[in-house]
Short mmCIF file of N, CA and C in Angstrom, two decimals:
data_model
loop_
_atom_site.label_atom_id
_atom_site.label_comp_id
_atom_site.label_asym_id
_atom_site.label_seq_id
_atom_site.Cartn_x
_atom_site.Cartn_y
_atom_site.Cartn_z
N UNK A 1 0.51 -1.31 0.19
CA UNK A 1 -0.19 0.01 0.25
C UNK A 1 0.96 0.93 0.58
N UNK A 2 0.47 1.97 -0.54
CA UNK A 2 1.30 3.46 -1.24
C UNK A 2 -0.06 4.37 0.14
N UNK A 3 1.16 5.19 0.46
CA UNK A 3 0.74 6.68 1.60
C UNK A 3 1.40 7.63 0.80
N UNK A 4 0.14 8.86 0.86
CA UNK A 4 1.01 9.94 -0.27
C UNK A 4 1.02 11.24 0.45
N UNK A 5 1.52 11.58 0.82
CA UNK A 5 1.72 13.07 2.16
C UNK A 5 1.54 14.62 1.61
N UNK A 6 0.74 14.74 1.33
CA UNK A 6 1.67 16.73 1.34
C UNK A 6 1.38 17.80 2.68
N UNK A 7 2.69 18.02 1.73
CA UNK A 7 2.66 19.19 2.77
C UNK A 7 3.74 20.96 2.10
N UNK A 8 3.67 21.66 2.46
CA UNK A 8 3.24 23.37 2.22
C UNK A 8 2.05 23.49 2.95
N UNK A 9 1.06 23.71 2.69
CA UNK A 9 0.21 24.17 2.36
C UNK A 9 0.08 25.45 4.03
N UNK A 10 -0.65 26.58 3.87
CA UNK A 10 -1.12 26.93 4.94
C UNK A 10 -1.46 28.74 4.28
N UNK A 11 -1.18 29.71 5.61
CA UNK A 11 -2.14 31.02 5.72
C UNK A 11 -1.41 31.67 5.27
N UNK A 12 -1.39 32.28 3.68
CA UNK A 12 -1.29 33.67 2.94
C UNK A 12 -2.34 34.39 2.76
N UNK A 13 -1.83 35.64 2.50
CA UNK A 13 -2.50 37.18 1.88
C UNK A 13 -2.58 36.70 -0.01
N UNK A 14 -3.84 37.64 -0.25
CA UNK A 14 -3.80 37.64 -1.49
C UNK A 14 -3.09 38.15 -1.92
N UNK A 15 -2.08 37.35 -3.30
CA UNK A 15 -0.89 37.65 -3.98
C UNK A 15 -0.57 37.37 -3.51
N UNK A 16 -0.30 36.27 -2.80
CA UNK A 16 1.30 35.40 -1.70
C UNK A 16 1.70 34.17 -2.81
N UNK A 17 2.28 34.15 -2.63
CA UNK A 17 2.50 32.22 -3.45
C UNK A 17 2.00 30.96 -2.05
N UNK A 18 3.15 29.98 -2.63
CA UNK A 18 2.92 28.80 -1.44
C UNK A 18 3.81 27.49 -3.28
N UNK A 19 4.16 26.61 -2.31
CA UNK A 19 5.03 25.40 -2.89
C UNK A 19 4.67 23.99 -2.36
N UNK A 20 3.51 23.16 -2.67
CA UNK A 20 2.38 22.53 -2.23
C UNK A 20 3.64 21.36 -2.55
N UNK A 21 4.19 19.91 -1.39
CA UNK A 21 4.89 18.61 -2.16
C UNK A 21 4.37 18.07 -1.64
N UNK A 22 4.63 16.66 -2.53
CA UNK A 22 3.92 15.49 -2.06
C UNK A 22 4.51 13.98 -2.40
N UNK A 23 5.10 13.53 -1.19
CA UNK A 23 5.79 12.60 -1.80
C UNK A 23 5.19 10.81 -0.94
N UNK A 24 6.19 10.34 -1.49
CA UNK A 24 4.66 9.09 -1.10
C UNK A 24 5.91 8.39 -0.03
N UNK A 25 4.84 7.44 0.01
CA UNK A 25 5.88 6.06 1.55
C UNK A 25 7.11 5.52 1.20
N UNK A 26 6.53 5.20 -0.48
CA UNK A 26 8.22 4.39 -0.65
C UNK A 26 9.07 4.76 -2.30
N UNK A 27 10.09 4.75 -2.15
CA UNK A 27 10.46 5.40 -2.78
C UNK A 27 10.71 4.28 -4.29
N UNK A 28 10.07 3.19 -4.37
CA UNK A 28 9.73 2.20 -5.61
C UNK A 28 8.52 2.05 -6.05
N UNK A 29 7.82 3.38 -5.54
CA UNK A 29 6.57 3.59 -6.57
C UNK A 29 6.84 3.99 -7.26
N UNK A 30 6.12 3.27 -8.15
CA UNK A 30 6.23 4.42 -9.56
C UNK A 30 5.39 5.43 -10.42
N UNK A 31 4.69 5.65 -10.77
CA UNK A 31 3.07 6.21 -11.28
C UNK A 31 3.24 6.54 -12.57
N UNK A 32 2.33 6.05 -12.98
CA UNK A 32 2.23 7.29 -14.39
C UNK A 32 1.56 8.32 -14.97
N UNK A 33 0.87 8.35 -13.59
CA UNK A 33 -0.09 10.01 -13.72
C UNK A 33 -0.04 10.30 -12.60
N UNK A 34 0.33 11.13 -12.20
CA UNK A 34 0.22 12.15 -10.73
C UNK A 34 -1.09 13.55 -11.65
N UNK A 35 -1.95 13.76 -10.36
CA UNK A 35 -2.30 15.26 -9.66
C UNK A 35 -1.92 15.74 -8.97
N UNK A 36 -3.16 16.73 -9.01
CA UNK A 36 -3.51 17.21 -7.84
C UNK A 36 -4.62 17.82 -8.22
N UNK A 37 -5.52 18.33 -6.97
CA UNK A 37 -7.03 18.34 -6.88
C UNK A 37 -7.23 19.33 -6.27
N UNK A 38 -8.42 20.08 -5.74
CA UNK A 38 -9.08 20.96 -4.56
C UNK A 38 -9.86 21.05 -4.54
N UNK A 39 -10.62 20.49 -2.74
CA UNK A 39 -11.95 20.91 -2.56
C UNK A 39 -12.38 22.10 -1.34
N UNK A 40 -13.65 22.92 -1.82
CA UNK A 40 -13.13 23.94 -0.99
C UNK A 40 -14.67 23.52 -0.93
N UNK A 41 -15.33 23.90 0.56
CA UNK A 41 -16.08 23.64 1.00
C UNK A 41 -18.02 23.97 1.16
N UNK A 42 -18.59 22.59 0.42
CA UNK A 42 -19.81 22.80 0.01
C UNK A 42 -18.98 23.41 -1.54
N UNK A 43 -17.41 22.70 -2.17
CA UNK A 43 -18.55 23.04 -3.32
C UNK A 43 -17.85 21.02 -4.55
N UNK A 44 -17.44 21.17 -5.27
CA UNK A 44 -16.68 19.26 -5.42
C UNK A 44 -15.72 19.28 -5.55
N UNK A 45 -15.03 17.87 -6.12
CA UNK A 45 -13.20 18.64 -6.00
C UNK A 45 -13.19 18.60 -7.85
N UNK A 46 -12.26 19.35 -7.62
CA UNK A 46 -12.17 20.10 -8.95
C UNK A 46 -10.47 19.46 -9.28
N UNK A 47 -9.97 19.03 -10.82
CA UNK A 47 -8.29 19.06 -10.81
C UNK A 47 -8.14 20.17 -10.94
N UNK A 48 -6.96 21.13 -10.69
CA UNK A 48 -5.74 21.42 -9.85
C UNK A 48 -5.31 21.73 -11.38
N UNK A 49 -4.24 20.34 -11.57
CA UNK A 49 -2.81 20.02 -12.09
C UNK A 49 -2.96 18.70 -12.41
N UNK A 50 -1.65 17.73 -13.34
CA UNK A 50 -1.11 16.99 -13.67
C UNK A 50 -0.34 17.45 -14.55
N UNK A 51 0.88 15.10 -14.57
CA UNK A 51 1.82 15.13 -14.55
C UNK A 51 1.74 13.65 -15.02
N UNK A 52 2.49 13.17 -16.09
CA UNK A 52 2.66 12.02 -16.74
C UNK A 52 4.29 11.96 -16.55
N UNK A 53 4.86 10.88 -15.63
CA UNK A 53 6.07 11.25 -15.09
C UNK A 53 6.62 10.37 -16.31
N UNK A 54 6.09 9.27 -17.14
CA UNK A 54 7.02 8.86 -18.46
C UNK A 54 6.96 9.77 -19.08
N UNK A 55 6.46 10.96 -19.69
CA UNK A 55 6.74 11.16 -20.72
C UNK A 55 7.01 13.01 -20.09
N UNK A 56 7.14 13.40 -18.64
CA UNK A 56 7.14 14.33 -18.13
C UNK A 56 5.90 15.95 -19.09
N UNK A 57 5.29 15.10 -19.37
CA UNK A 57 3.53 15.81 -19.46
C UNK A 57 3.73 16.04 -19.12
N UNK A 58 3.32 17.84 -18.63
CA UNK A 58 2.54 18.29 -17.55
C UNK A 58 1.37 19.61 -17.74
N UNK A 59 -0.08 19.70 -17.28
CA UNK A 59 -1.50 20.13 -17.44
C UNK A 59 -1.27 20.61 -16.29
N UNK A 60 -2.83 21.69 -16.74
CA UNK A 60 -2.59 22.44 -15.41
C UNK A 60 -4.56 23.42 -16.25
N UNK A 61 -5.09 22.79 -15.45
CA UNK A 61 -6.28 23.85 -15.04
C UNK A 61 -6.56 25.12 -16.42
N UNK A 62 -7.48 24.92 -16.90
CA UNK A 62 -7.40 26.75 -17.55
C UNK A 62 -7.82 27.79 -17.40
N UNK A 63 -8.39 27.47 -15.31
CA UNK A 63 -8.44 28.21 -14.78
C UNK A 63 -7.91 29.09 -13.99
N UNK A 64 -6.40 28.35 -13.81
CA UNK A 64 -5.64 28.34 -12.76
C UNK A 64 -3.87 28.10 -14.04
N UNK A 65 -3.79 28.37 -15.17
CA UNK A 65 -1.97 28.31 -16.15
C UNK A 65 -2.69 29.80 -15.59
N UNK A 66 -0.99 30.54 -15.93
CA UNK A 66 -0.39 31.27 -15.54
C UNK A 66 0.68 31.52 -14.48
N UNK A 67 -0.31 30.72 -13.60
CA UNK A 67 -0.56 30.85 -11.71
C UNK A 67 0.13 29.33 -11.01
N UNK A 68 -0.34 28.55 -11.57
CA UNK A 68 -0.07 26.86 -10.83
C UNK A 68 0.77 26.86 -11.80
N UNK A 69 1.98 25.51 -11.44
CA UNK A 69 2.71 25.56 -11.86
C UNK A 69 3.16 23.70 -11.42
N UNK A 70 3.25 22.49 -12.58
CA UNK A 70 3.46 21.78 -11.39
C UNK A 70 4.54 20.81 -11.26
N UNK A 71 5.33 20.40 -11.40
CA UNK A 71 6.38 19.80 -11.32
C UNK A 71 7.46 18.90 -10.67
N UNK A 72 7.88 17.90 -11.12
CA UNK A 72 8.06 16.84 -9.59
C UNK A 72 10.31 16.95 -9.55
N UNK A 73 10.71 16.34 -9.28
CA UNK A 73 12.08 16.91 -8.19
C UNK A 73 12.41 14.88 -7.97
N UNK A 74 13.41 15.01 -9.36
CA UNK A 74 13.57 13.05 -8.97
C UNK A 74 14.15 12.79 -8.91
N UNK A 75 15.57 14.01 -8.12
CA UNK A 75 15.71 13.25 -6.94
C UNK A 75 15.22 13.44 -5.35
N UNK A 76 14.75 14.18 -4.77
CA UNK A 76 13.82 14.28 -4.07
C UNK A 76 12.65 13.37 -4.23
N UNK A 77 12.14 12.40 -5.32
CA UNK A 77 10.60 12.25 -4.95
C UNK A 77 10.04 12.51 -4.58
N UNK A 78 9.34 14.23 -4.88
CA UNK A 78 8.45 15.35 -4.39
C UNK A 78 7.47 15.20 -6.26
N UNK A 79 6.29 15.28 -6.14
CA UNK A 79 6.17 16.01 -6.88
C UNK A 79 5.00 17.77 -6.17
N UNK A 80 5.55 18.72 -7.44
CA UNK A 80 5.60 20.35 -6.46
C UNK A 80 4.83 20.95 -7.78
N UNK A 81 3.71 21.12 -6.52
CA UNK A 81 2.89 22.44 -6.67
C UNK A 81 2.84 23.87 -6.17
N UNK A 82 3.79 24.48 -7.31
CA UNK A 82 4.08 26.11 -7.00
C UNK A 82 3.17 27.68 -7.42
N UNK A 83 2.43 27.39 -6.49
CA UNK A 83 0.84 28.82 -6.09
C UNK A 83 0.97 29.74 -6.04
N UNK A 84 1.22 30.62 -7.58
CA UNK A 84 1.42 31.72 -7.47
C UNK A 84 -0.12 33.10 -7.70
N UNK A 85 0.37 33.72 -7.16
CA UNK A 85 -0.79 35.09 -7.57
C UNK A 85 -1.96 34.24 -7.23
N UNK A 86 -1.46 34.28 -5.28
CA UNK A 86 -3.27 33.24 -5.13
C UNK A 86 -4.43 34.65 -4.97
N UNK A 87 -5.28 33.83 -5.08
CA UNK A 87 -6.38 34.61 -4.56
C UNK A 87 -7.87 33.70 -3.69
N UNK A 88 -8.47 34.36 -3.32
CA UNK A 88 -9.76 34.05 -1.66
C UNK A 88 -10.06 32.58 -2.12
N UNK A 89 -9.90 32.57 -3.71
CA UNK A 89 -11.00 31.68 -4.58
C UNK A 89 -10.10 30.77 -4.54
N UNK A 90 -9.25 30.41 -4.22
CA UNK A 90 -8.09 29.21 -4.09
C UNK A 90 -8.07 28.97 -2.66
N UNK A 91 -8.50 28.69 -1.56
CA UNK A 91 -8.55 28.56 -0.52
C UNK A 91 -9.37 27.13 -0.57
N UNK A 92 -8.95 25.54 0.35
CA UNK A 92 -9.50 24.26 -0.43
C UNK A 92 -8.70 24.06 -0.02
N UNK A 93 -8.77 22.65 0.74
CA UNK A 93 -7.99 21.80 0.96
C UNK A 93 -7.18 20.65 -1.08
N UNK A 94 -5.76 20.40 -0.99
CA UNK A 94 -5.55 19.89 -1.58
C UNK A 94 -4.79 19.09 -1.85
N UNK A 95 -5.10 18.82 -2.68
CA UNK A 95 -4.76 16.62 -2.32
C UNK A 95 -3.72 16.36 -3.84
N UNK A 96 -2.68 15.68 -3.26
CA UNK A 96 -1.91 15.08 -4.26
C UNK A 96 -2.57 13.44 -4.42
N UNK A 97 -2.15 12.90 -6.21
CA UNK A 97 -3.49 11.73 -5.85
C UNK A 97 -2.30 11.10 -7.01
N UNK A 98 -1.99 9.39 -7.19
CA UNK A 98 -1.06 9.09 -8.17
C UNK A 98 -1.86 7.47 -8.49
N UNK A 99 -1.24 6.92 -9.29
CA UNK A 99 -1.86 5.97 -10.39
C UNK A 99 -0.80 5.07 -10.75
N UNK A 100 -0.85 3.62 -11.19
CA UNK A 100 0.22 3.28 -11.95
C UNK A 100 0.11 3.02 -13.10
N UNK A 101 -1.73 3.32 -13.48
CA UNK A 101 -2.06 3.17 -14.88
C UNK A 101 -2.31 4.88 -15.39
N UNK A 102 -1.36 4.60 -17.67
CA UNK A 102 -1.51 6.47 -17.27
C UNK A 102 -3.12 6.96 -18.04
N UNK A 103 -4.11 7.69 -17.57
CA UNK A 103 -4.93 8.19 -18.03
C UNK A 103 -5.49 9.87 -17.52
N UNK A 104 -6.08 10.35 -18.27
CA UNK A 104 -6.72 11.11 -18.42
C UNK A 104 -6.86 11.91 -16.55
N UNK A 105 -5.10 13.30 -16.39
CA UNK A 105 -4.92 13.45 -15.22
C UNK A 105 -6.14 14.46 -14.39
N UNK A 106 -6.73 14.77 -14.46
CA UNK A 106 -8.09 15.12 -14.14
C UNK A 106 -8.84 15.36 -13.72
N UNK A 107 -9.27 12.76 -14.35
CA UNK A 107 -10.18 12.42 -13.28
C UNK A 107 -10.22 12.45 -12.25
N UNK A 108 -10.14 12.27 -11.25
CA UNK A 108 -10.42 11.78 -9.91
C UNK A 108 -10.64 10.38 -9.46
N UNK A 109 -11.74 9.83 -10.99
CA UNK A 109 -11.19 7.91 -10.39
C UNK A 109 -10.27 7.00 -11.42
N UNK A 110 -8.93 8.03 -12.36
CA UNK A 110 -7.76 7.42 -12.54
C UNK A 110 -7.58 7.27 -11.58
N UNK A 111 -7.29 7.79 -10.46
CA UNK A 111 -6.34 8.10 -9.02
C UNK A 111 -6.80 6.33 -8.33
N UNK A 112 -5.62 5.58 -7.58
CA UNK A 112 -6.27 4.92 -6.62
C UNK A 112 -5.09 5.45 -5.65
N UNK A 113 -4.93 6.03 -5.58
CA UNK A 113 -3.11 6.45 -4.15
C UNK A 113 -4.58 8.41 -4.18
N UNK A 114 -4.35 9.20 -2.61
CA UNK A 114 -4.65 9.75 -2.29
C UNK A 114 -3.69 10.15 -0.97
N UNK A 115 -3.70 11.23 -0.74
CA UNK A 115 -2.79 12.23 -0.22
C UNK A 115 -4.25 12.39 1.20
N UNK A 116 -4.26 13.07 2.59
CA UNK A 116 -4.66 13.29 3.39
C UNK A 116 -5.66 14.76 2.39
N UNK A 117 -4.62 15.53 2.15
CA UNK A 117 -4.39 17.38 1.83
C UNK A 117 -3.22 17.55 2.93
N UNK A 118 -3.68 19.04 2.16
CA UNK A 118 -3.29 20.23 3.00
C UNK A 118 -3.59 21.85 2.62
N UNK A 119 -4.11 22.50 3.57
CA UNK A 119 -4.99 23.53 3.90
C UNK A 119 -3.91 24.25 3.13
N UNK A 120 -5.15 24.87 2.35
CA UNK A 120 -4.72 26.06 1.76
C UNK A 120 -5.91 27.52 2.17
N UNK A 121 -5.32 28.32 2.46
CA UNK A 121 -6.04 29.47 2.81
C UNK A 121 -5.64 30.71 2.38
N UNK A 122 -6.40 31.92 1.27
CA UNK A 122 -5.58 32.82 1.05
C UNK A 122 -6.68 33.84 1.24
N UNK A 123 -5.65 34.46 2.10
CA UNK A 123 -7.31 35.88 3.10
C UNK A 123 -6.74 37.84 2.21
#
């Protein structure tokens, strides 16, 4: 069983930045699809960004392009999400997810493994 652990969340003022990180419990786990999702109170979960480690292709949800960046640090074994120019509407719990299958990054049903989330609050 693979556990994902997110970190880096916090409280920031509008216009600020945060970098979220996600690490797997085992360095032998090879994911072919990884993603970040978020869920605000009373709202549905939405895909934020995704990456296919095998190809290096990365994706950002249209509404977040230009502000959010997804990257992987292979040496550290982390999946990172950099949030710039944060807005109050970005306030949510952010989750990372991973799966061995290659698939549509934005579909939550694609993923087998999920982290518990890290809270981002923008005021």
